[in-house]
mmCIF file of C-alpha atoms and ligand atoms in Angstrom:
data_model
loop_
_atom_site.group_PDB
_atom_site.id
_atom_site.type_symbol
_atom_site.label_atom_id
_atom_site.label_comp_id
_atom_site.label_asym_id
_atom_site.label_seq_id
_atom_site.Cartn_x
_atom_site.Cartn_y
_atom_site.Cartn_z
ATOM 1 C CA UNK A 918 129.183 153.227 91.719
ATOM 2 C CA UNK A 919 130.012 151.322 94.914
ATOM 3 C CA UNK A 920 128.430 151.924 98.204
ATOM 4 C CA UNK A 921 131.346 152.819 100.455
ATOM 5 C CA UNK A 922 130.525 152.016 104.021
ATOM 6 C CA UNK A 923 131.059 154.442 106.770
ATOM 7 C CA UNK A 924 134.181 153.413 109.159
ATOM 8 C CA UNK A 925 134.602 155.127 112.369
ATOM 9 C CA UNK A 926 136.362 158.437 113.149
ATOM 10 C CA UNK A 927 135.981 159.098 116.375
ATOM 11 C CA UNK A 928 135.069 157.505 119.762
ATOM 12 C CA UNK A 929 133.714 160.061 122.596
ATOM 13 C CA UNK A 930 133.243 159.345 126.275
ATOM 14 C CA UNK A 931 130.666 161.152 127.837
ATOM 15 C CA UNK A 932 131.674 164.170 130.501
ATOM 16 C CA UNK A 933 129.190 164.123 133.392
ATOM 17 C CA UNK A 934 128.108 167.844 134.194
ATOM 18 C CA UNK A 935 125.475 169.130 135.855
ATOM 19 C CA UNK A 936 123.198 171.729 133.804
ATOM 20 C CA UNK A 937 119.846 173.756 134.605
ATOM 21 C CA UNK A 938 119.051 173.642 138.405
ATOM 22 C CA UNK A 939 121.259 171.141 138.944
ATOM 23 C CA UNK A 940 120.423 168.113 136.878
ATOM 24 C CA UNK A 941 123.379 165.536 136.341
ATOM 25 C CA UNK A 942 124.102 164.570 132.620
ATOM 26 C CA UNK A 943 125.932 163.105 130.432
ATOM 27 C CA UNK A 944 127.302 164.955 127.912
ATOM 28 C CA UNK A 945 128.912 164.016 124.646
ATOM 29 C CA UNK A 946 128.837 167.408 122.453
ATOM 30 C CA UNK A 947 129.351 170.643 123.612
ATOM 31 C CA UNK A 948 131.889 170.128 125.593
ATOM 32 C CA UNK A 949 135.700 170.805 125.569
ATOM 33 C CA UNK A 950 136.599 167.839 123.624
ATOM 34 C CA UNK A 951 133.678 167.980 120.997
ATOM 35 C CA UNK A 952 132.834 171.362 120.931
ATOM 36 C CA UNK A 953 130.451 171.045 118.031
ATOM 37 C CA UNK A 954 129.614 168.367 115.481
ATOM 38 C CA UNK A 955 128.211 170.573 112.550
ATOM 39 C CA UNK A 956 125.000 170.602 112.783
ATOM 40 C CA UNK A 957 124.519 169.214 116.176
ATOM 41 C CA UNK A 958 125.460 171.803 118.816
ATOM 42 C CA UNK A 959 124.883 169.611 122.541
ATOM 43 C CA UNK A 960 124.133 166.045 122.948
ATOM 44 C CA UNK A 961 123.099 165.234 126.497
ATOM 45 C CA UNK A 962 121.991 161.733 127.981
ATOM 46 C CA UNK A 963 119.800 162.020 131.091
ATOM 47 C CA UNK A 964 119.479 158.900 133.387
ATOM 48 C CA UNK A 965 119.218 158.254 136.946
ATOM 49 C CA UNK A 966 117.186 156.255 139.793
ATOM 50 C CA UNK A 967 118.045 158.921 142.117
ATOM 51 C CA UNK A 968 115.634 161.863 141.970
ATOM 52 C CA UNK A 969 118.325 164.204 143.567
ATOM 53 C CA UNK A 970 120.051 163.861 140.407
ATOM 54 C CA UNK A 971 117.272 165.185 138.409
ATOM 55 C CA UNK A 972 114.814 166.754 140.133
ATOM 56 C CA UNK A 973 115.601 170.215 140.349
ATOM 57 C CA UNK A 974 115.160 170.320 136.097
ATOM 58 C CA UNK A 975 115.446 173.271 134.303
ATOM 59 C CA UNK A 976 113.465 176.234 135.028
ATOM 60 C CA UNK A 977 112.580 178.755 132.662
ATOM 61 C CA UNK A 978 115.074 179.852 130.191
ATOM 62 C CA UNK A 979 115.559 181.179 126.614
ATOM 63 C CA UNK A 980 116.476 179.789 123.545
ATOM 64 C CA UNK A 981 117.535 181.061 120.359
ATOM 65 C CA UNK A 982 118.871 180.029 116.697
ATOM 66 C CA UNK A 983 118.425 176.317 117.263
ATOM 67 C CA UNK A 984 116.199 173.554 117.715
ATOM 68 C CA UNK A 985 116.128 171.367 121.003
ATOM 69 C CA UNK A 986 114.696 167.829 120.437
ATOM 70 C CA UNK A 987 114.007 165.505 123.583
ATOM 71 C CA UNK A 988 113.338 162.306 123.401
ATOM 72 C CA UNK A 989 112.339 160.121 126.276
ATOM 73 C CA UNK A 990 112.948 156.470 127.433
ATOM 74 C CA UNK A 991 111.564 156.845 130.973
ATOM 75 C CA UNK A 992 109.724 158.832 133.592
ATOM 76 C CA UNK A 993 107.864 162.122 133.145
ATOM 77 C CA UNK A 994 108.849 165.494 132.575
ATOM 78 C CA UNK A 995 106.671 168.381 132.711
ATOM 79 C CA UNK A 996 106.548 171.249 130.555
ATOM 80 C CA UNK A 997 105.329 174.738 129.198
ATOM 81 C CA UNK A 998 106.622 177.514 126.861
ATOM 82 C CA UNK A 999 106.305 180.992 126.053
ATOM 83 C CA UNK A 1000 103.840 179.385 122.750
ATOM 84 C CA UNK A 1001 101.251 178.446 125.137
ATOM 85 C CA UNK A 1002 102.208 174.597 125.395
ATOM 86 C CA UNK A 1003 101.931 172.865 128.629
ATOM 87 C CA UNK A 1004 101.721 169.471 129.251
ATOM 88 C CA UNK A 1005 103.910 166.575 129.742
ATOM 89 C CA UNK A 1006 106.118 163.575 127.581
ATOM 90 C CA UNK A 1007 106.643 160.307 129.029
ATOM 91 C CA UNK A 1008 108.553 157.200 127.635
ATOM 92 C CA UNK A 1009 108.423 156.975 124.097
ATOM 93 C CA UNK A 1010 107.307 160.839 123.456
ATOM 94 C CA UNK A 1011 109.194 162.854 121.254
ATOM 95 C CA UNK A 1012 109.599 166.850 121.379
ATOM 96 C CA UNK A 1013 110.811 168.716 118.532
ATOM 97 C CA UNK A 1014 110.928 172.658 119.290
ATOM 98 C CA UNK A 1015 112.543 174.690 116.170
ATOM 99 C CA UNK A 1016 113.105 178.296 118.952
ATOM 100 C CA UNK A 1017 113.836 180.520 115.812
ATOM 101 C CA UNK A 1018 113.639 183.827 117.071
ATOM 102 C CA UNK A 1019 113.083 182.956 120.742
ATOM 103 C CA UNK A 1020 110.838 180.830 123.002
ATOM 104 C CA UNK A 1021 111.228 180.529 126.797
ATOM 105 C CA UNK A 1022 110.033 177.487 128.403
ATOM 106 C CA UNK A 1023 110.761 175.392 131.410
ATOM 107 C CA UNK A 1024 111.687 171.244 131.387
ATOM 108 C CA UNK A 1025 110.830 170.026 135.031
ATOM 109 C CA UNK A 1026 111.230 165.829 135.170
ATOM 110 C CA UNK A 1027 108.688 164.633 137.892
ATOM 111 C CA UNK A 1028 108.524 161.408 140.254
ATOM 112 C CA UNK A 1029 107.260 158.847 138.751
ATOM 113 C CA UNK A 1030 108.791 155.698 139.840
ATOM 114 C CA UNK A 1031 112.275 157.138 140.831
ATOM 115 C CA UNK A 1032 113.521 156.253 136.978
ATOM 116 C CA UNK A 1033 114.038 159.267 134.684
ATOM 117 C CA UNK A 1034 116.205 158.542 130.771
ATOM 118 C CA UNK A 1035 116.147 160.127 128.139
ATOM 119 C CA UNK A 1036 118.661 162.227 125.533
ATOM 120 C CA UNK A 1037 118.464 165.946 124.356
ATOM 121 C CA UNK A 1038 120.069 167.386 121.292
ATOM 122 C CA UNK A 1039 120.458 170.737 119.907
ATOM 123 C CA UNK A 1040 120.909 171.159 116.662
ATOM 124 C CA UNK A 1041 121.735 174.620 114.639
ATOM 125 C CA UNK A 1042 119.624 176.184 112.488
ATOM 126 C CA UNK A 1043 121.452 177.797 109.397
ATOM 127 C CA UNK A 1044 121.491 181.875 109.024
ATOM 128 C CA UNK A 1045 118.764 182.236 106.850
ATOM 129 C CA UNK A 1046 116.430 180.548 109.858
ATOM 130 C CA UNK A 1047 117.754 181.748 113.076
ATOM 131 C CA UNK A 1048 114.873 184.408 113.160
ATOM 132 C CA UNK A 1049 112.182 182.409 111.933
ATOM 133 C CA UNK A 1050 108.468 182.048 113.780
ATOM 134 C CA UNK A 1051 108.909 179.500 116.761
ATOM 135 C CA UNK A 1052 107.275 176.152 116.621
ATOM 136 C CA UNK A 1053 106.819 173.524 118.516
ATOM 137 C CA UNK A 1054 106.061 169.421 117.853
ATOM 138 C CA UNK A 1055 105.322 166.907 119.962
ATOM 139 C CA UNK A 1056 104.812 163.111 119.228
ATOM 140 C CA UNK A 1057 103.288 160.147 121.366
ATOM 141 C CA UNK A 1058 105.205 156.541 121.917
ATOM 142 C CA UNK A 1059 102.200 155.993 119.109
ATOM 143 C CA UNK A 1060 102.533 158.172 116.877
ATOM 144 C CA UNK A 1061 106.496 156.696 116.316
ATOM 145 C CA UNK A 1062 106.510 154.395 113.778
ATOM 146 C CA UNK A 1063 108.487 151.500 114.277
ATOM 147 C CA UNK A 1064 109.829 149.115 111.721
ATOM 148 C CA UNK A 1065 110.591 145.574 112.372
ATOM 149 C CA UNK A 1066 113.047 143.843 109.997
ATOM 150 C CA UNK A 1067 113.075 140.092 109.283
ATOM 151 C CA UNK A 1068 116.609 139.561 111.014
ATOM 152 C CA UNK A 1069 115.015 140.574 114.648
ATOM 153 C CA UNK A 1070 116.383 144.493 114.440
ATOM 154 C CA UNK A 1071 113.770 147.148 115.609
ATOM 155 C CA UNK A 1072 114.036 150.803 114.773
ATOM 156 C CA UNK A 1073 111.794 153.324 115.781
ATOM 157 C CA UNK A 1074 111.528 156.133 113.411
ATOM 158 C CA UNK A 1075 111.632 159.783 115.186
ATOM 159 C CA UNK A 1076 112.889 161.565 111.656
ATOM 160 C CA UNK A 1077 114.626 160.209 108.585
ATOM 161 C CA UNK A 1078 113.324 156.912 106.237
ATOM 162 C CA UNK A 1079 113.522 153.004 107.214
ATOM 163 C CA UNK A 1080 112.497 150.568 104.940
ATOM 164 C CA UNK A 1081 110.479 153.254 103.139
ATOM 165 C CA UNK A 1082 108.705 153.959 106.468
ATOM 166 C CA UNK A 1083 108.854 158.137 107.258
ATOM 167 C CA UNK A 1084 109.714 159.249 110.571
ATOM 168 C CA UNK A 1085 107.139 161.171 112.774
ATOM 169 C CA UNK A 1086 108.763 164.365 112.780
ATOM 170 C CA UNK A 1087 109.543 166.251 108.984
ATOM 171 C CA UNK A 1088 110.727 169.480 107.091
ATOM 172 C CA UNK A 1089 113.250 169.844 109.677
ATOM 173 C CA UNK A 1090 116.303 172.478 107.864
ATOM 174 C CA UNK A 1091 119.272 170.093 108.421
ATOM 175 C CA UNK A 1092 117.314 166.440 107.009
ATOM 176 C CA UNK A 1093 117.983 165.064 109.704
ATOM 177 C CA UNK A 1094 117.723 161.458 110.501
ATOM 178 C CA UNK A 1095 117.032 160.337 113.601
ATOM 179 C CA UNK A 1096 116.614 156.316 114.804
ATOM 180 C CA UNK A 1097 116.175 154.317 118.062
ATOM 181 C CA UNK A 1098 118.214 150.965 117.012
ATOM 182 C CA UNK A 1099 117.647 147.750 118.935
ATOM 183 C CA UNK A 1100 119.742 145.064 117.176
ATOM 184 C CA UNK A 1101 119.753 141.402 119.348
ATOM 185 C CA UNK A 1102 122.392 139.557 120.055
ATOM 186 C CA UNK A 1103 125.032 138.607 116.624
ATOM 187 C CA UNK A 1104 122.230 140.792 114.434
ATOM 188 C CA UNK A 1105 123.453 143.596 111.996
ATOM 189 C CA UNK A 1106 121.795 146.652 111.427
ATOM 190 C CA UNK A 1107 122.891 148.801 107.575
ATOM 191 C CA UNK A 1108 121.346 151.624 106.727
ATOM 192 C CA UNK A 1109 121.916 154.402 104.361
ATOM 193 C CA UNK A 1110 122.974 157.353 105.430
ATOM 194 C CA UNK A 1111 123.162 160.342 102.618
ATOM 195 C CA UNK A 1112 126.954 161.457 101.922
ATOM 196 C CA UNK A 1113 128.219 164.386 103.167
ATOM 197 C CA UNK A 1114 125.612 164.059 106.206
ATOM 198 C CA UNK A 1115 127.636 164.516 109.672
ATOM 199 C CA UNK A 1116 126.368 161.157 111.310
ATOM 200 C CA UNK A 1117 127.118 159.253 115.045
ATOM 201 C CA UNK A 1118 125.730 156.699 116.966
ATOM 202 C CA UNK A 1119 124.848 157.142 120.569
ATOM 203 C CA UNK A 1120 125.777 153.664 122.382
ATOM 204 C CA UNK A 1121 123.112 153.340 125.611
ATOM 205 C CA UNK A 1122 122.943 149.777 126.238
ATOM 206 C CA UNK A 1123 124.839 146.389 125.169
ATOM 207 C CA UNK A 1124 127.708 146.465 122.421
ATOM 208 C CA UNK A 1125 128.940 146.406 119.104
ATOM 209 C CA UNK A 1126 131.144 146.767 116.646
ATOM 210 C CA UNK A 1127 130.370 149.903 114.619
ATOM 211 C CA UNK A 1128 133.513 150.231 112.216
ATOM 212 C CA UNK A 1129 132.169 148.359 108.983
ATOM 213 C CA UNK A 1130 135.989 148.199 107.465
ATOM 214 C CA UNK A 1131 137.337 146.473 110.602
ATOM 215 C CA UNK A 1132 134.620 144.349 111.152
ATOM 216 C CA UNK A 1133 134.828 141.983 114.218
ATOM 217 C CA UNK A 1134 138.630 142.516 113.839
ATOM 218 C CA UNK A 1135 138.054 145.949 115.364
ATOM 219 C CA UNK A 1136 137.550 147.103 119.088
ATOM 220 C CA UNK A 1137 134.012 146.656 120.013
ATOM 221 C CA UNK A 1138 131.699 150.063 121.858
ATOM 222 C CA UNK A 1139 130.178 148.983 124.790
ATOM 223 C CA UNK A 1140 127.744 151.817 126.064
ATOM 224 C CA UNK A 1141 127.831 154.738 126.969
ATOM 225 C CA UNK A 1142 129.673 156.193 123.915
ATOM 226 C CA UNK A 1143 129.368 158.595 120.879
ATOM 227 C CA UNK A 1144 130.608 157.279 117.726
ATOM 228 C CA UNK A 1145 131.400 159.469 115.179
ATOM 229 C CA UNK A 1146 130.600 157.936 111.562
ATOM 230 C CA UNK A 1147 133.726 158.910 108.546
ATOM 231 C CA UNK A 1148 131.958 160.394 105.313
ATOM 232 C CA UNK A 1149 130.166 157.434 103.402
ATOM 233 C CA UNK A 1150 126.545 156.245 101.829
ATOM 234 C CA UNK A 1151 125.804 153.740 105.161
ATOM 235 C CA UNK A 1152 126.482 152.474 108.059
ATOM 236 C CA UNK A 1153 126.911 149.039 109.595
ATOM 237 C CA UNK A 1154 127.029 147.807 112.928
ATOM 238 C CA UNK A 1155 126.999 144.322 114.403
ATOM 239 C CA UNK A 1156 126.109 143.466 117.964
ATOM 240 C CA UNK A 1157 127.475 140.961 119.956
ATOM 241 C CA UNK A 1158 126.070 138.225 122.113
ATOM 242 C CA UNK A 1159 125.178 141.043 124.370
ATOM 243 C CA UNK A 1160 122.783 142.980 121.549
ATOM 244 C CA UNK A 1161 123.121 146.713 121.269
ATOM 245 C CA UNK A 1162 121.272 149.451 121.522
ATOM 246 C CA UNK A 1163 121.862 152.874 120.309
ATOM 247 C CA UNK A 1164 120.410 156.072 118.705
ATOM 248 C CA UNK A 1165 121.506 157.136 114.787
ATOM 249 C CA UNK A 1166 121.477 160.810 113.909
ATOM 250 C CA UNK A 1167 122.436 162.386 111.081
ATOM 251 C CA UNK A 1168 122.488 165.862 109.357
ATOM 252 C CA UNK A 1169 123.297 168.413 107.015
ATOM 253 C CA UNK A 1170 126.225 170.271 108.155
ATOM 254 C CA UNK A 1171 125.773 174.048 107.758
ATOM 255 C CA UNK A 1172 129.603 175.346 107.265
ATOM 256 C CA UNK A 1173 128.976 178.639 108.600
ATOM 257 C CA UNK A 1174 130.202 180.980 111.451
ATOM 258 C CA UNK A 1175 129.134 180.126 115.076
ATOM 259 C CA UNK A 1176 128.565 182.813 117.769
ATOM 260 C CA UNK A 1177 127.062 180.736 120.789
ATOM 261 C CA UNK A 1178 126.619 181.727 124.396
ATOM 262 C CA UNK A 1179 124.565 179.711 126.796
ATOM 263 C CA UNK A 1180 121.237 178.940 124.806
ATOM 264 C CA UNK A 1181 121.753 181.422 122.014
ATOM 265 C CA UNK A 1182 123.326 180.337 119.006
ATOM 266 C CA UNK A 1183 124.143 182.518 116.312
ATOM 267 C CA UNK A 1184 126.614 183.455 113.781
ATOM 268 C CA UNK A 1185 127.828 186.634 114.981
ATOM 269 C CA UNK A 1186 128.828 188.056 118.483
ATOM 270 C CA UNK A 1187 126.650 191.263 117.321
ATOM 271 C CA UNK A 1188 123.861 188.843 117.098
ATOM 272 C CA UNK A 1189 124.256 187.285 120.596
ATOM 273 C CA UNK A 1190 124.032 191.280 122.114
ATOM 274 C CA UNK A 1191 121.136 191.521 119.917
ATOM 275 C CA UNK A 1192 119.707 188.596 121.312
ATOM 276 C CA UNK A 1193 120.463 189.888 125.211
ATOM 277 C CA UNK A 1194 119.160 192.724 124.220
ATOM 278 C CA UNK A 1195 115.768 191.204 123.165
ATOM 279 C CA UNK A 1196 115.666 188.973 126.589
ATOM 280 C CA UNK A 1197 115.996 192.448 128.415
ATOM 281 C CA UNK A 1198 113.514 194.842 126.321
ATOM 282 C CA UNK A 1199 110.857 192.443 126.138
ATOM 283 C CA UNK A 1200 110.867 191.339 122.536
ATOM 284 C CA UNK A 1201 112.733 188.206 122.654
ATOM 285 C CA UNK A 1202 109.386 186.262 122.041
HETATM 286 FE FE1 FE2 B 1345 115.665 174.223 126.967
#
């Protein structure tokens, strides 16, 4: 059997919006032209040297039905849920909260040096666990292994397998795989990538050419972008002379119904009442 290489099937540009208290973002899924990339249900990109843009964060607020993972690249932000965590995540940290049947919590970035970047994705859980127990993980720069391959490419390993190195964060429903790529200038980075797993490539600094069937020949992605990988068993991308760096996440798609409505995501509209319901009577959490 052949290894067929993933080519590219779609290019997004990021929308900027402004979400929570008035944070400004970058948004590449969940909006009006990708909606939803089964399983991943938002994919935001936070960055800015001008408090203002961030500051205000996002006070408390529910979620159900998914999980929201947050993964930082600089500054601080603060936070505490209806679980009893508190604390913060700096550059490097990783938090993985699987809501379930409901957790409240707040996400408030602090001043620390004016820089605050980082990326949040939601991504949905399938019927059978949208009303499972809450839990929350949460993983140190250290406690991220990073692999460091012989042609100069560095990945660091949030979820997923490198090199027979597992990723920090596991028995996640959708398999997910989910890698901080740094390949330098003319490197190539391959890397399996199961078939029938929905997979993209978030572009945040340099560029590269990410369609392995056009090769160089093709149109290079220059940052900030959100590839979307065809069905395959890997992916290859080459940098240029600039490098490139980018995030690769992939996941079981679910194929099922979708009922969503702010931070609730369901499968029914019955299920989203329910779930107001809850938020009112007092036993959402
Ligand atoms: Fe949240």
């Amino acid at each position: 059997m052949t290894i067929q290489t993933r080519t590219v099937a779609k290019i997004i540009e990021p929308q900027r919006v402004s979400d929570g208290a008035g944070v400004k973002l970058r948004r590449s899924i969940a909006t009006a032209t990708l909606d939803y990339l089964d399983p991943f249900l938002l994919f935001d990109h936070f960055g800015s040297d001008n408090p203002d843009d961030y500051i205000a964060g996002f006070p408390m607020h529910p979620h159900r039905g998914i999980e929201t993972v947050t993964y930082m690249h600089a500054g601080v932000v603060r936070h505490r849920d209806s679980l009893g965590h508190a604390g913060s995540i700096a550059a490097g940290d990783v938090q993985w909260m699987t809501a379930g049947h409901g957790i409240l919590h707040e996400e408030m970035p602090q001043l620390h040096g004016g820089h605050l970047s980082g990326f949040q994705l939601w991504i949905n859980l399938p019927a059978r666990l949208k009303l499972i127990r809450p839990r929350y993980q949460e993983f140190a720069a250290r406690q991220i292994p990073e692999v460091s391959r012989a042609n100069g490419v560095t990945i660091r390993v949030i979820a997923g397998i490198v090199n027979g190195v597992r990723g920090a964060v596991n028995e996640i429903a959708a398999d997910p795989a989910y890698l901080d790529v740094s390949v330098p200038a003319d490197g190539v980075f391959s890397q399996p990538v199961p078939r029938g797993h929905t997979a993209f490539a978030y572009v945040y600094a340099g560029q590269g050419w990410f369609d392995a069937q056009a090769g160089t020949a093709g149109m290079t992605v220059a940052g900030p972008r959100l590839v979307i990988f065809a069905d395959g068993d890997a992916v290859e991308i080459r940098a240029s002379q600039a490098g490139v760096r980018f995030l690769l996440i992939s996941g079981l798609p679910l194929h099922e119904p979708v009922a969503r409505y702010g931070p609730f995501v369901m499968n029914t509209a019955e299920e989203i009442q329910q779930a107001l319901a809850d938020l009112r009577n007092g036993t959402f959490v």
